[in-house]
């Protein structure tokens, strides 16, 4: 039947030709209209955004055409002549009518397109593996159908992205550097937890469409983050009509959740919603063997067990309204609430001269209630067909974190006396406003951009510590530690950048001007003289600092061949201290270990260079780069004695951040994507780096040189019966700082999946940390104590998942009209 379509169309053209003749045999003059309709051959559903191409036979460079509307209809105006007609739609066989003489308005009728099985197979292969796109300032990793993402969180998914590492406590680093800026859809967001990454452990990994690893950010981006930027782009369904998916998971230890993604598209609006609930228990453990050169005890052994219960709900509701064909406005609201119940059990054995003197049992019951919401407005206007565009964003975010912690410690040997009972109350409120405008002006192969971004953030931390007075039986407020600290960070920035391409040479030059205001306001009875004596400087917790800086960027790509290029990047970045780092009040992780901020902390600045190489073959893609970064006034957390002891005679150790002199980092990384056969896909990456720190504090030299590396390997095998098997392996090599040596860590993940229910459903089995080996071992040595430790944040996890897609044919997931606002995408590519 398919072979008859050209004949039918020719007959239709002939009929219309005769019917439209005017009296006297005169034909229409001037412009003519070519119309018709395009539908799917199998289900007769209209295909929106199918493309009609009219190529002049006499002048092949003359090409006109148009696209279909929501009902699959098209109407294209052209001049009479002889044309090659084709109708195209991704994953479908192209329909062609060559050498057609069009002298009058013509209706091509209904054209039915059939799926191109070979092309569709190729499209699905791309969708099933993590692919990489290289731009002038970034690498884009399309997460695709990573099997290990089933039942996983965004944090887990990031650990599968080259150049990125997530440690056992969830801290995210880029090329071994933890000062990385996390963005959601190109902007700071409550989804990412206001600079903290805790919220990412509560959001499902399958919400991610792609991750942009931006090691040489262009001037369009905030200059924050000396390591670079990770931009997490979330999925947004663009298929016409009502569609969505339901994803459920269950696991052991307890890991259950459900998320629903629904989308309603018409020609005038796009209504979308993602809602999810999760319930997780993440048991962990730790062991510490500490020795002391002073104090009541020579050695203390700690054995800890962690029980962490997480319950979270999140929803994102948005509406995109198409004002015209060229402009749209999108409004969305995000809400997240979570409740955590953490219990830590700590058994302490205390020795004097290798003899067990006493034993204690300590419990910490911490409850935490988080509530975040965010309102966003986005306006986009494509000012012309050449790519001139204006976008305006406004965003308000609010977060409240309410913590209570009950700390109790009792003797178990030689008696069962109560040692201490403390209640800690902490409430953190954060408000953030963002206003942003960006303008893009293409000029042939060149492109000019300019814009403004303002972020205005204020955080208030209300902290109180009550201790039981065993004499009176009442709780006394610790006035030295109880405080209210407000921290304000306002950043105003303007930028401009220019990119062009000359033959095989492409470049993007930018300059960003940022003004930063950091302000602290303290309400407390705290006497800062002690901290001034320790730091050797005047400390004022009520400060107002202002910094003005220029941040240039240079990104260059030279194409050695069609599938081969080299790149060069340079950028200057800033690391602004967060509120916790400048709050001078000690916060307790235990009675014997405290963290104290430093109000005298200044921002750190870095200059970074990157040279990259990319080569593509038919089945292999190779990426590599060499990088160097020099950071001045870099932050370093050091540990030192406070000169104080607990009521039972244990030395209290303090961790405090300081501006150390310099930090030089040099490294090399390489990545490989290899598909030797249709049933096998391999992905590996390697990162080797060395950093050298120079600086002294309180007469102690904290300079050190450290070499480390990490590597990952992933394989995906397509088995019979539509079963996929994926293996992910990761190893982080040993590392060290001036005071601590960390051992290597190896982890192995396995995942299996099978499509069912006519490929609308997928079941999966995921085993995270199969060997239960993801543990951090470290050894710390100072003049006053040593600590030999092992820490496991989360034990081996087994998860089963099921996802069901409704009205989401796989081959159409990438089609349709959407909000083409992938913030951060550069138009000029290598």
JSON list of C-alpha atoms in Angstrom, two decimals, residues 181 218-224 433-438 450-456 489-496 511-517 547-551 573-574 576:
[
{"chain": "A", "resi": 181, "resn": "UNK", "atom": "CA", "xyz": [28.49, 25.47, 42.01]},
{"chain": "A", "resi": 218, "resn": "UNK", "atom": "CA", "xyz": [31.38, 31.42, 30.04]},
{"chain": "A", "resi": 219, "resn": "UNK", "atom": "CA", "xyz": [30.63, 34.95, 31.25]},
{"chain": "A", "resi": 220, "resn": "UNK", "atom": "CA", "xyz": [26.90, 34.17, 31.22]},
{"chain": "A", "resi": 221, "resn": "UNK", "atom": "CA", "xyz": [27.27, 32.19, 34.44]},
{"chain": "A", "resi": 222, "resn": "UNK", "atom": "CA", "xyz": [27.69, 33.37, 38.02]},
{"chain": "A", "resi": 223, "resn": "UNK", "atom": "CA", "xyz": [31.43, 33.46, 38.83]},
{"chain": "A", "resi": 224, "resn": "UNK", "atom": "CA", "xyz": [30.82, 31.46, 42.02]},
{"chain": "A", "resi": 433, "resn": "UNK", "atom": "CA", "xyz": [15.48, 36.64, 45.26]},
{"chain": "A", "resi": 434, "resn": "UNK", "atom": "CA", "xyz": [16.79, 36.33, 41.73]},
{"chain": "A", "resi": 435, "resn": "UNK", "atom": "CA", "xyz": [16.31, 38.64, 38.75]},
{"chain": "A", "resi": 436, "resn": "UNK", "atom": "CA", "xyz": [17.94, 37.90, 35.42]},
{"chain": "A", "resi": 437, "resn": "UNK", "atom": "CA", "xyz": [17.79, 39.19, 31.84]},
{"chain": "A", "resi": 438, "resn": "UNK", "atom": "CA", "xyz": [19.73, 37.86, 28.84]},
{"chain": "A", "resi": 450, "resn": "UNK", "atom": "CA", "xyz": [24.74, 40.64, 27.19]},
{"chain": "A", "resi": 451, "resn": "UNK", "atom": "CA", "xyz": [22.85, 40.34, 30.43]},
{"chain": "A", "resi": 452, "resn": "UNK", "atom": "CA", "xyz": [22.30, 41.09, 34.09]},
{"chain": "A", "resi": 453, "resn": "UNK", "atom": "CA", "xyz": [21.79, 38.88, 37.12]},
{"chain": "A", "resi": 454, "resn": "UNK", "atom": "CA", "xyz": [21.02, 39.92, 40.67]},
{"chain": "A", "resi": 455, "resn": "UNK", "atom": "CA", "xyz": [20.81, 37.47, 43.58]},
{"chain": "A", "resi": 456, "resn": "UNK", "atom": "CA", "xyz": [19.84, 38.67, 47.04]},
{"chain": "A", "resi": 489, "resn": "UNK", "atom": "CA", "xyz": [24.94, 37.85, 50.46]},
{"chain": "A", "resi": 490, "resn": "UNK", "atom": "CA", "xyz": [23.98, 40.23, 47.64]},
{"chain": "A", "resi": 491, "resn": "UNK", "atom": "CA", "xyz": [25.54, 39.84, 44.20]},
{"chain": "A", "resi": 492, "resn": "UNK", "atom": "CA", "xyz": [24.90, 42.17, 41.25]},
{"chain": "A", "resi": 493, "resn": "UNK", "atom": "CA", "xyz": [26.49, 41.23, 37.95]},
{"chain": "A", "resi": 494, "resn": "UNK", "atom": "CA", "xyz": [26.54, 42.36, 34.32]},
{"chain": "A", "resi": 495, "resn": "UNK", "atom": "CA", "xyz": [28.23, 40.52, 31.50]},
{"chain": "A", "resi": 496, "resn": "UNK", "atom": "CA", "xyz": [28.90, 40.58, 27.80]},
{"chain": "A", "resi": 511, "resn": "UNK", "atom": "CA", "xyz": [33.78, 39.54, 30.60]},
{"chain": "A", "resi": 512, "resn": "UNK", "atom": "CA", "xyz": [31.70, 39.59, 33.78]},
{"chain": "A", "resi": 513, "resn": "UNK", "atom": "CA", "xyz": [31.63, 42.36, 36.39]},
{"chain": "A", "resi": 514, "resn": "UNK", "atom": "CA", "xyz": [30.37, 41.35, 39.84]},
{"chain": "A", "resi": 515, "resn": "UNK", "atom": "CA", "xyz": [29.79, 43.31, 42.98]},
{"chain": "A", "resi": 516, "resn": "UNK", "atom": "CA", "xyz": [29.49, 41.20, 46.14]},
{"chain": "A", "resi": 517, "resn": "UNK", "atom": "CA", "xyz": [28.22, 42.40, 49.52]},
{"chain": "A", "resi": 547, "resn": "UNK", "atom": "CA", "xyz": [34.03, 43.27, 46.78]},
{"chain": "A", "resi": 548, "resn": "UNK", "atom": "CA", "xyz": [34.15, 44.37, 43.13]},
{"chain": "A", "resi": 549, "resn": "UNK", "atom": "CA", "xyz": [35.76, 42.03, 40.63]},
{"chain": "A", "resi": 550, "resn": "UNK", "atom": "CA", "xyz": [36.24, 41.40, 36.92]},
{"chain": "A", "resi": 551, "resn": "UNK", "atom": "CA", "xyz": [35.99, 37.83, 35.68]},
{"chain": "A", "resi": 573, "resn": "UNK", "atom": "CA", "xyz": [36.33, 32.42, 39.52]},
{"chain": "A", "resi": 574, "resn": "UNK", "atom": "CA", "xyz": [35.39, 33.32, 43.11]},
{"chain": "A", "resi": 576, "resn": "UNK", "atom": "CA", "xyz": [32.36, 33.14, 48.61]}
]
